[in-house]
């Protein structure tokens, strides 16, 4: 079968011919129909410092997918629908009535904006450097989407009469200066979810964290299964996330998919395997 794999310790991802996987008594065998390119896949493609440390080579990559179950292990009792990190992060703090700052309007940041708004946040402000993505974030429910190159976050807060800073912060860019801006704009006692993967070690202004008594939560992957149920309930109650998908390509055009992701002129890029 076809598979996209990291086969060399250098930038790139390659289509290989792989054996069909075996599955164990607690596993499902899933025939993949569609995969999505994650920001993390782009890190792996680029072979940056983080992926050099984390990703074993060779490895078949990818973790966002839709498919059909074609094999069920004999101890499997139930099957759940998976939902992504954005949801998990967005729901890891109660956001009802809260003012939320999200740094980074990649697919994850935009999804988080849509989810926290739907979950009852008061203001959801999102920042990025990319106007295409900021527009998408506005369409998906962000109260304000600011380009940090031209817009002043403190001015936006002033326009909304936010005098004390954000209650909830979600770092979804991995950019060190965005991290510090986020800490700087938090209210006393604010809660911050850290999801964006920085390129390496970064400098943090600890005074913002210490003197405001901020609570930081690192996020990796998701919590099974609570946030999945919550997300299913949100979809049933009208949360529309379809606009986040901006490109659909056949799998043989995966290189183009990665180019589109790297250009930043995209939301989620889907690759079709059949
Ligand atoms: P992405 O790279 O598409 O999005 C990051 C966005 O941040 C980009 O739009 C970029 O323009 C923006 N940005 C850059 N500098 C900025 C700044 N100074 N201020 C505000 N925005 C800035 O990635 P994504 O798929 O949306 O994922 C977001 C991040 O989360 C990535 O770093 C990804 O690797 C990471 N991630 C973490 C986990 C986890 O479990 N912790 C899981 C998936 C992805
Ligand atoms: Zn992902």
mmCIF file of C-alpha atoms and ligand atoms in Angstrom:
data_model
loop_
_atom_site.group_PDB
_atom_site.id
_atom_site.type_symbol
_atom_site.label_atom_id
_atom_site.label_comp_id
_atom_site.label_asym_id
_atom_site.label_seq_id
_atom_site.Cartn_x
_atom_site.Cartn_y
_atom_site.Cartn_z
ATOM 1 C CA UNK A 1 0.000 0.000 0.000
ATOM 2 C CA UNK A 2 0.944 3.659 -0.412
ATOM 3 C CA UNK A 3 2.255 5.530 2.621
ATOM 4 C CA UNK A 4 3.834 8.923 3.240
ATOM 5 C CA UNK A 5 6.970 8.470 5.278
ATOM 6 C CA UNK A 6 9.974 10.232 6.710
ATOM 7 C CA UNK A 7 12.690 8.009 5.283
ATOM 8 C CA UNK A 8 15.664 10.379 5.352
ATOM 9 C CA UNK A 9 17.080 12.707 7.986
ATOM 10 C CA UNK A 10 16.626 15.762 5.769
ATOM 11 C CA UNK A 11 13.778 18.069 4.669
ATOM 12 C CA UNK A 12 11.034 16.283 2.760
ATOM 13 C CA UNK A 13 8.472 13.502 2.972
ATOM 14 C CA UNK A 14 8.357 10.612 0.561
ATOM 15 C CA UNK A 15 5.732 8.271 -0.863
ATOM 16 C CA UNK A 16 6.723 4.671 -0.187
ATOM 17 C CA UNK A 17 5.322 1.246 -0.795
ATOM 18 C CA UNK A 18 4.622 -0.194 2.665
ATOM 19 C CA UNK A 19 3.303 -3.577 3.800
ATOM 20 C CA UNK A 20 -0.298 -3.633 5.017
ATOM 21 C CA UNK A 21 -0.211 -3.309 8.811
ATOM 22 C CA UNK A 22 -0.996 -6.181 11.149
ATOM 23 C CA UNK A 23 -3.432 -5.409 13.943
ATOM 24 C CA UNK A 24 -3.568 -6.684 17.523
ATOM 25 C CA UNK A 25 -6.431 -7.789 19.760
ATOM 26 C CA UNK A 26 -7.035 -4.226 21.025
ATOM 27 C CA UNK A 27 -6.626 -2.492 17.655
ATOM 28 C CA UNK A 28 -8.675 -1.415 14.694
ATOM 29 C CA UNK A 29 -7.461 -1.671 11.129
ATOM 30 C CA UNK A 30 -8.607 1.438 9.294
ATOM 31 C CA UNK A 31 -8.545 1.944 5.549
ATOM 32 C CA UNK A 32 -7.623 5.581 5.087
ATOM 33 C CA UNK A 33 -9.834 7.740 2.865
ATOM 34 C CA UNK A 34 -8.675 11.247 3.703
ATOM 35 C CA UNK A 35 -5.771 12.658 5.688
ATOM 36 C CA UNK A 36 -5.153 16.237 6.804
ATOM 37 C CA UNK A 37 -1.768 17.923 6.980
ATOM 38 C CA UNK A 38 -1.102 19.076 10.542
ATOM 39 C CA UNK A 39 1.256 21.897 11.538
ATOM 40 C CA UNK A 40 3.302 19.188 13.208
ATOM 41 C CA UNK A 41 3.607 17.342 9.884
ATOM 42 C CA UNK A 42 5.089 20.538 8.458
ATOM 43 C CA UNK A 43 7.678 20.561 11.282
ATOM 44 C CA UNK A 44 8.494 16.952 10.381
ATOM 45 C CA UNK A 45 8.655 17.789 6.672
ATOM 46 C CA UNK A 46 11.031 20.708 7.359
ATOM 47 C CA UNK A 47 13.163 18.526 9.649
ATOM 48 C CA UNK A 48 13.571 21.297 12.224
ATOM 49 C CA UNK A 49 15.350 20.942 15.579
ATOM 50 C CA UNK A 50 12.226 19.633 17.313
ATOM 51 C CA UNK A 51 11.573 16.878 14.762
ATOM 52 C CA UNK A 52 15.247 15.886 14.635
ATOM 53 C CA UNK A 53 15.003 15.231 18.372
ATOM 54 C CA UNK A 54 11.580 13.591 18.340
ATOM 55 C CA UNK A 55 10.941 11.697 15.130
ATOM 56 C CA UNK A 56 12.559 8.315 14.553
ATOM 57 C CA UNK A 57 13.571 7.634 10.932
ATOM 58 C CA UNK A 58 12.152 5.772 9.084
ATOM 59 C CA UNK A 59 8.582 6.491 10.188
ATOM 60 C CA UNK A 60 5.226 6.578 8.431
ATOM 61 C CA UNK A 61 3.877 10.003 9.373
ATOM 62 C CA UNK A 62 0.435 11.547 9.801
ATOM 63 C CA UNK A 63 -2.184 11.367 12.512
ATOM 64 C CA UNK A 64 -5.246 13.238 11.216
ATOM 65 C CA UNK A 65 -7.428 10.973 9.158
ATOM 66 C CA UNK A 66 -10.834 9.686 8.122
ATOM 67 C CA UNK A 67 -11.308 6.084 7.105
ATOM 68 C CA UNK A 68 -13.325 2.927 7.250
ATOM 69 C CA UNK A 69 -12.803 0.259 9.881
ATOM 70 C CA UNK A 70 -11.962 -2.924 7.982
ATOM 71 C CA UNK A 71 -10.609 -5.030 10.836
ATOM 72 C CA UNK A 72 -11.585 -5.208 14.531
ATOM 73 C CA UNK A 73 -9.406 -6.867 17.178
ATOM 74 C CA UNK A 74 -11.257 -9.501 19.185
ATOM 75 C CA UNK A 75 -11.070 -7.528 22.478
ATOM 76 C CA UNK A 76 -12.309 -4.229 21.054
ATOM 77 C CA UNK A 77 -15.493 -3.263 22.917
ATOM 78 C CA UNK A 78 -16.330 0.137 21.466
ATOM 79 C CA UNK A 79 -15.192 2.559 18.787
ATOM 80 C CA UNK A 80 -15.032 6.338 19.307
ATOM 81 C CA UNK A 81 -14.809 9.141 16.784
ATOM 82 C CA UNK A 82 -11.579 11.074 17.188
ATOM 83 C CA UNK A 83 -11.468 14.861 17.441
ATOM 84 C CA UNK A 84 -8.383 17.003 17.401
ATOM 85 C CA UNK A 85 -6.014 18.831 19.689
ATOM 86 C CA UNK A 86 -7.586 22.211 19.077
ATOM 87 C CA UNK A 87 -10.722 21.033 20.734
ATOM 88 C CA UNK A 88 -8.904 19.488 23.620
ATOM 89 C CA UNK A 89 -6.937 22.654 24.255
ATOM 90 C CA UNK A 90 -9.916 24.915 23.807
ATOM 91 C CA UNK A 91 -11.878 22.913 26.324
ATOM 92 C CA UNK A 92 -9.142 22.346 28.867
ATOM 93 C CA UNK A 93 -10.299 25.490 30.721
ATOM 94 C CA UNK A 94 -13.856 26.620 31.280
ATOM 95 C CA UNK A 95 -14.234 29.620 28.967
ATOM 96 C CA UNK A 96 -17.838 30.629 29.674
ATOM 97 C CA UNK A 97 -18.001 34.429 29.951
ATOM 98 C CA UNK A 98 -14.213 34.714 29.749
ATOM 99 C CA UNK A 99 -12.035 36.844 27.499
ATOM 100 C CA UNK A 100 -9.702 34.647 25.493
ATOM 101 C CA UNK A 101 -6.495 35.480 23.644
ATOM 102 C CA UNK A 102 -5.225 33.017 21.041
ATOM 103 C CA UNK A 103 -1.803 33.617 19.505
ATOM 104 C CA UNK A 104 -1.462 31.903 16.114
ATOM 105 C CA UNK A 105 -4.290 31.592 13.570
ATOM 106 C CA UNK A 106 -3.157 28.318 12.043
ATOM 107 C CA UNK A 107 -5.805 25.629 11.679
ATOM 108 C CA UNK A 108 -5.482 24.818 15.387
ATOM 109 C CA UNK A 109 -5.815 28.413 16.553
ATOM 110 C CA UNK A 110 -8.798 29.049 14.288
ATOM 111 C CA UNK A 111 -10.536 25.867 15.432
ATOM 112 C CA UNK A 112 -9.916 26.832 19.043
ATOM 113 C CA UNK A 113 -11.414 30.277 18.398
ATOM 114 C CA UNK A 114 -14.552 28.713 16.922
ATOM 115 C CA UNK A 115 -14.854 26.241 19.788
ATOM 116 C CA UNK A 116 -14.363 28.684 22.672
ATOM 117 C CA UNK A 117 -16.745 31.182 21.096
ATOM 118 C CA UNK A 118 -19.365 28.469 20.700
ATOM 119 C CA UNK A 119 -18.676 27.340 24.286
ATOM 120 C CA UNK A 120 -19.661 30.779 25.582
ATOM 121 C CA UNK A 121 -16.489 32.884 25.781
ATOM 122 C CA UNK A 122 -17.165 36.659 25.836
ATOM 123 C CA UNK A 123 -14.417 38.041 23.589
ATOM 124 C CA UNK A 124 -12.127 35.871 21.504
ATOM 125 C CA UNK A 125 -9.128 37.746 20.136
ATOM 126 C CA UNK A 126 -6.727 35.968 17.819
ATOM 127 C CA UNK A 127 -3.395 37.179 16.451
ATOM 128 C CA UNK A 128 -1.245 36.129 13.532
ATOM 129 C CA UNK A 129 0.980 37.662 10.849
ATOM 130 C CA UNK A 130 -1.079 36.288 7.976
ATOM 131 C CA UNK A 131 -4.172 38.137 6.740
ATOM 132 C CA UNK A 132 -5.596 35.125 4.894
ATOM 133 C CA UNK A 133 -5.728 33.188 8.135
ATOM 134 C CA UNK A 134 -6.985 36.133 10.142
ATOM 135 C CA UNK A 135 -9.906 36.471 7.712
ATOM 136 C CA UNK A 136 -10.714 32.819 8.129
ATOM 137 C CA UNK A 137 -10.606 33.255 11.915
ATOM 138 C CA UNK A 138 -13.098 36.135 11.678
ATOM 139 C CA UNK A 139 -15.445 34.017 9.567
ATOM 140 C CA UNK A 140 -15.239 31.277 12.166
ATOM 141 C CA UNK A 141 -16.296 33.458 15.062
ATOM 142 C CA UNK A 142 -13.296 35.351 16.471
ATOM 143 C CA UNK A 143 -14.419 38.704 17.924
ATOM 144 C CA UNK A 144 -11.269 40.381 16.595
ATOM 145 C CA UNK A 145 -8.401 39.057 14.509
ATOM 146 C CA UNK A 146 -5.299 41.203 14.687
ATOM 147 C CA UNK A 147 -2.222 41.219 12.500
ATOM 148 C CA UNK A 148 0.584 41.780 14.986
ATOM 149 C CA UNK A 149 2.605 43.544 12.255
ATOM 150 C CA UNK A 150 0.089 46.428 12.026
ATOM 151 C CA UNK A 151 -2.421 46.126 14.829
ATOM 152 C CA UNK A 152 -1.740 46.897 18.435
ATOM 153 C CA UNK A 153 -3.204 44.274 20.749
ATOM 154 C CA UNK A 154 -3.542 46.766 23.597
ATOM 155 C CA UNK A 155 -5.517 49.079 21.307
ATOM 156 C CA UNK A 156 -7.877 46.244 20.394
ATOM 157 C CA UNK A 157 -8.339 45.516 24.097
ATOM 158 C CA UNK A 158 -9.052 49.217 24.689
ATOM 159 C CA UNK A 159 -11.697 49.309 21.955
ATOM 160 C CA UNK A 160 -13.450 46.419 23.659
ATOM 161 C CA UNK A 161 -13.119 48.143 27.064
ATOM 162 C CA UNK A 162 -11.029 45.279 28.340
ATOM 163 C CA UNK A 163 -9.189 46.946 31.180
ATOM 164 C CA UNK A 164 -7.561 44.043 32.925
ATOM 165 C CA UNK A 165 -6.217 41.618 30.382
ATOM 166 C CA UNK A 166 -7.262 38.170 29.268
ATOM 167 C CA UNK A 167 -8.653 35.459 31.528
ATOM 168 C CA UNK A 168 -7.580 32.633 29.235
ATOM 169 C CA UNK A 169 -4.610 32.475 26.868
ATOM 170 C CA UNK A 170 -3.895 29.850 24.247
ATOM 171 C CA UNK A 171 -0.448 29.851 22.682
ATOM 172 C CA UNK A 172 -0.913 28.216 19.308
ATOM 173 C CA UNK A 173 1.881 29.743 17.226
ATOM 174 C CA UNK A 174 5.078 28.320 18.702
ATOM 175 C CA UNK A 175 6.599 31.753 18.141
ATOM 176 C CA UNK A 176 8.673 32.931 21.145
ATOM 177 C CA UNK A 177 7.641 36.565 20.792
ATOM 178 C CA UNK A 178 3.978 35.547 20.621
ATOM 179 C CA UNK A 179 4.466 33.590 23.858
ATOM 180 C CA UNK A 180 5.794 36.651 25.644
ATOM 181 C CA UNK A 181 3.116 38.911 24.194
ATOM 182 C CA UNK A 182 0.506 36.500 25.475
ATOM 183 C CA UNK A 183 1.954 36.396 29.005
ATOM 184 C CA UNK A 184 2.159 40.189 28.926
ATOM 185 C CA UNK A 185 -1.547 40.605 28.059
ATOM 186 C CA UNK A 186 -2.908 38.184 30.657
ATOM 187 C CA UNK A 187 -4.951 39.245 33.658
ATOM 188 C CA UNK A 188 -3.901 38.354 37.203
ATOM 189 C CA UNK A 189 -4.661 34.725 37.894
ATOM 190 C CA UNK A 190 -5.167 34.001 34.181
ATOM 191 C CA UNK A 191 -4.882 30.513 32.807
ATOM 192 C CA UNK A 192 -2.699 29.729 29.799
ATOM 193 C CA UNK A 193 -2.678 26.643 27.579
ATOM 194 C CA UNK A 194 0.662 26.108 25.834
ATOM 195 C CA UNK A 195 0.341 24.152 22.589
ATOM 196 C CA UNK A 196 2.513 25.766 19.875
ATOM 197 C CA UNK A 197 5.851 24.010 19.535
ATOM 198 C CA UNK A 198 8.750 26.481 19.714
ATOM 199 C CA UNK A 199 11.672 25.943 17.330
ATOM 200 C CA UNK A 200 14.067 25.316 20.225
ATOM 201 C CA UNK A 201 14.823 26.841 23.619
ATOM 202 C CA UNK A 202 13.214 30.250 24.090
ATOM 203 C CA UNK A 203 13.474 33.213 26.433
ATOM 204 C CA UNK A 204 10.494 33.715 28.685
ATOM 205 C CA UNK A 205 9.660 36.821 30.676
ATOM 206 C CA UNK A 206 9.069 35.012 33.961
ATOM 207 C CA UNK A 207 8.044 38.188 35.781
ATOM 208 C CA UNK A 208 4.733 38.247 33.909
ATOM 209 C CA UNK A 209 4.057 34.686 34.974
ATOM 210 C CA UNK A 210 5.182 35.091 38.585
ATOM 211 C CA UNK A 211 3.687 38.454 39.483
ATOM 212 C CA UNK A 212 0.355 37.725 37.836
ATOM 213 C CA UNK A 213 0.177 34.257 39.325
ATOM 214 C CA UNK A 214 -0.533 32.761 35.911
ATOM 215 C CA UNK A 215 -1.433 29.109 35.676
ATOM 216 C CA UNK A 216 0.269 27.370 32.743
ATOM 217 C CA UNK A 217 -0.895 24.083 31.294
ATOM 218 C CA UNK A 218 1.180 22.250 28.722
ATOM 219 C CA UNK A 219 -0.834 20.416 26.106
ATOM 220 C CA UNK A 220 0.311 17.395 24.211
ATOM 221 C CA UNK A 221 -2.170 15.338 22.254
ATOM 222 C CA UNK A 222 -5.524 15.104 23.937
ATOM 223 C CA UNK A 223 -7.371 13.667 26.892
ATOM 224 C CA UNK A 224 -9.338 10.550 26.083
ATOM 225 C CA UNK A 225 -12.291 10.600 25.996
ATOM 226 C CA UNK A 226 -13.908 13.512 27.746
ATOM 227 C CA UNK A 227 -13.118 16.221 25.204
ATOM 228 C CA UNK A 228 -14.330 13.982 22.382
ATOM 229 C CA UNK A 229 -17.773 13.793 23.967
ATOM 230 C CA UNK A 230 -17.768 17.530 24.503
ATOM 231 C CA UNK A 231 -16.859 18.140 20.873
ATOM 232 C CA UNK A 232 -19.553 15.788 19.623
ATOM 233 C CA UNK A 233 -22.059 17.730 21.727
ATOM 234 C CA UNK A 234 -20.833 21.005 20.247
ATOM 235 C CA UNK A 235 -21.218 19.789 16.686
ATOM 236 C CA UNK A 236 -24.744 18.623 17.514
ATOM 237 C CA UNK A 237 -25.518 22.012 19.020
ATOM 238 C CA UNK A 238 -24.582 23.821 15.819
ATOM 239 C CA UNK A 239 -20.836 24.501 15.839
ATOM 240 C CA UNK A 240 -19.891 24.684 12.146
ATOM 241 C CA UNK A 241 -16.239 23.903 11.445
ATOM 242 C CA UNK A 242 -16.457 23.204 7.715
ATOM 243 C CA UNK A 243 -14.910 26.526 6.659
ATOM 244 C CA UNK A 244 -11.599 25.548 8.197
ATOM 245 C CA UNK A 245 -11.080 23.190 5.221
ATOM 246 C CA UNK A 246 -9.747 25.292 2.345
ATOM 247 C CA UNK A 247 -7.973 22.800 0.043
ATOM 248 C CA UNK A 248 -8.650 19.250 -1.148
ATOM 249 C CA UNK A 249 -6.054 17.383 -3.240
ATOM 250 C CA UNK A 250 -5.484 13.837 -4.463
ATOM 251 C CA UNK A 251 -2.737 12.131 -2.453
ATOM 252 C CA UNK A 252 -0.335 12.063 -5.383
ATOM 253 C CA UNK A 253 -0.229 15.863 -5.122
ATOM 254 C CA UNK A 254 0.952 15.769 -1.512
ATOM 255 C CA UNK A 255 3.989 17.934 -2.333
ATOM 256 C CA UNK A 256 1.634 20.680 -3.455
ATOM 257 C CA UNK A 257 -0.332 20.204 -0.239
ATOM 258 C CA UNK A 258 2.785 20.790 1.854
ATOM 259 C CA UNK A 259 3.659 23.826 -0.295
ATOM 260 C CA UNK A 260 0.209 25.307 0.314
ATOM 261 C CA UNK A 261 0.569 24.679 4.051
ATOM 262 C CA UNK A 262 4.018 26.266 4.067
ATOM 263 C CA UNK A 263 2.713 29.320 2.189
ATOM 264 C CA UNK A 264 0.288 30.003 5.029
ATOM 265 C CA UNK A 265 -2.493 30.717 2.498
ATOM 266 C CA UNK A 266 -4.613 27.905 3.818
ATOM 267 C CA UNK A 267 -6.711 26.476 6.573
ATOM 268 C CA UNK A 268 -6.777 22.681 6.696
ATOM 269 C CA UNK A 269 -5.393 20.934 3.610
ATOM 270 C CA UNK A 270 -6.973 17.540 2.941
ATOM 271 C CA UNK A 271 -5.376 14.739 0.922
ATOM 272 C CA UNK A 272 -7.641 12.125 -0.668
ATOM 273 C CA UNK A 273 -6.304 8.552 -0.804
ATOM 274 C CA UNK A 274 -9.092 7.049 -2.920
HETATM 275 P P1 LIG B 1 0.679 26.510 11.915
HETATM 276 O O1 LIG B 1 2.143 26.543 11.852
HETATM 277 O O2 LIG B 1 -0.129 26.380 10.680
HETATM 278 O O3 LIG B 1 0.147 27.808 12.715
HETATM 279 C C1 LIG B 1 0.944 28.660 13.455
HETATM 280 C C2 LIG B 1 0.528 30.107 13.150
HETATM 281 O O4 LIG B 1 1.236 31.009 14.004
HETATM 282 C C3 LIG B 1 0.842 30.541 11.712
HETATM 283 O O5 LIG B 1 -0.343 30.988 11.060
HETATM 284 C C4 LIG B 1 1.841 31.690 11.909
HETATM 285 O O6 LIG B 1 1.706 32.721 10.939
HETATM 286 C C5 LIG B 1 1.459 32.191 13.304
HETATM 287 N N1 LIG B 1 2.467 33.062 13.931
HETATM 288 C C6 LIG B 1 3.806 33.105 13.712
HETATM 289 N N2 LIG B 1 4.364 34.074 14.462
HETATM 290 C C7 LIG B 1 3.356 34.627 15.181
HETATM 291 C C8 LIG B 1 3.295 35.674 16.152
HETATM 292 N N3 LIG B 1 4.406 36.323 16.553
HETATM 293 N N4 LIG B 1 2.109 35.999 16.698
HETATM 294 C C9 LIG B 1 0.983 35.347 16.330
HETATM 295 N N5 LIG B 1 0.979 34.349 15.403
HETATM 296 C C10 LIG B 1 2.156 33.994 14.851
HETATM 297 O O7 LIG B 1 0.308 25.281 12.878
HETATM 298 P P2 LIG B 1 -1.044 24.619 13.444
HETATM 299 O O8 LIG B 1 -1.312 23.350 12.735
HETATM 300 O O9 LIG B 1 -2.162 25.596 13.594
HETATM 301 O O10 LIG B 1 -0.492 24.250 14.885
HETATM 302 C C11 LIG B 1 -0.149 25.285 15.789
HETATM 303 C C12 LIG B 1 1.099 24.952 16.579
HETATM 304 O O11 LIG B 1 0.809 23.869 17.478
HETATM 305 C C13 LIG B 1 2.293 24.474 15.762
HETATM 306 O O12 LIG B 1 3.477 24.942 16.387
HETATM 307 C C14 LIG B 1 2.197 22.955 15.859
HETATM 308 O O13 LIG B 1 3.431 22.334 15.647
HETATM 309 C C15 LIG B 1 1.733 22.805 17.276
HETATM 310 N N6 LIG B 1 1.013 21.562 17.591
HETATM 311 C C16 LIG B 1 1.123 21.122 18.866
HETATM 312 C C17 LIG B 1 0.444 19.967 19.266
HETATM 313 C C18 LIG B 1 0.527 19.501 20.687
HETATM 314 O O14 LIG B 1 0.002 18.418 20.992
HETATM 315 N N7 LIG B 1 1.145 20.262 21.573
HETATM 316 C C19 LIG B 1 -0.342 19.283 18.340
HETATM 317 C C20 LIG B 1 -0.456 19.784 17.050
HETATM 318 C C21 LIG B 1 0.228 20.924 16.696
HETATM 319 ZN ZN1 LIG B 2 -2.417 17.185 14.274
#
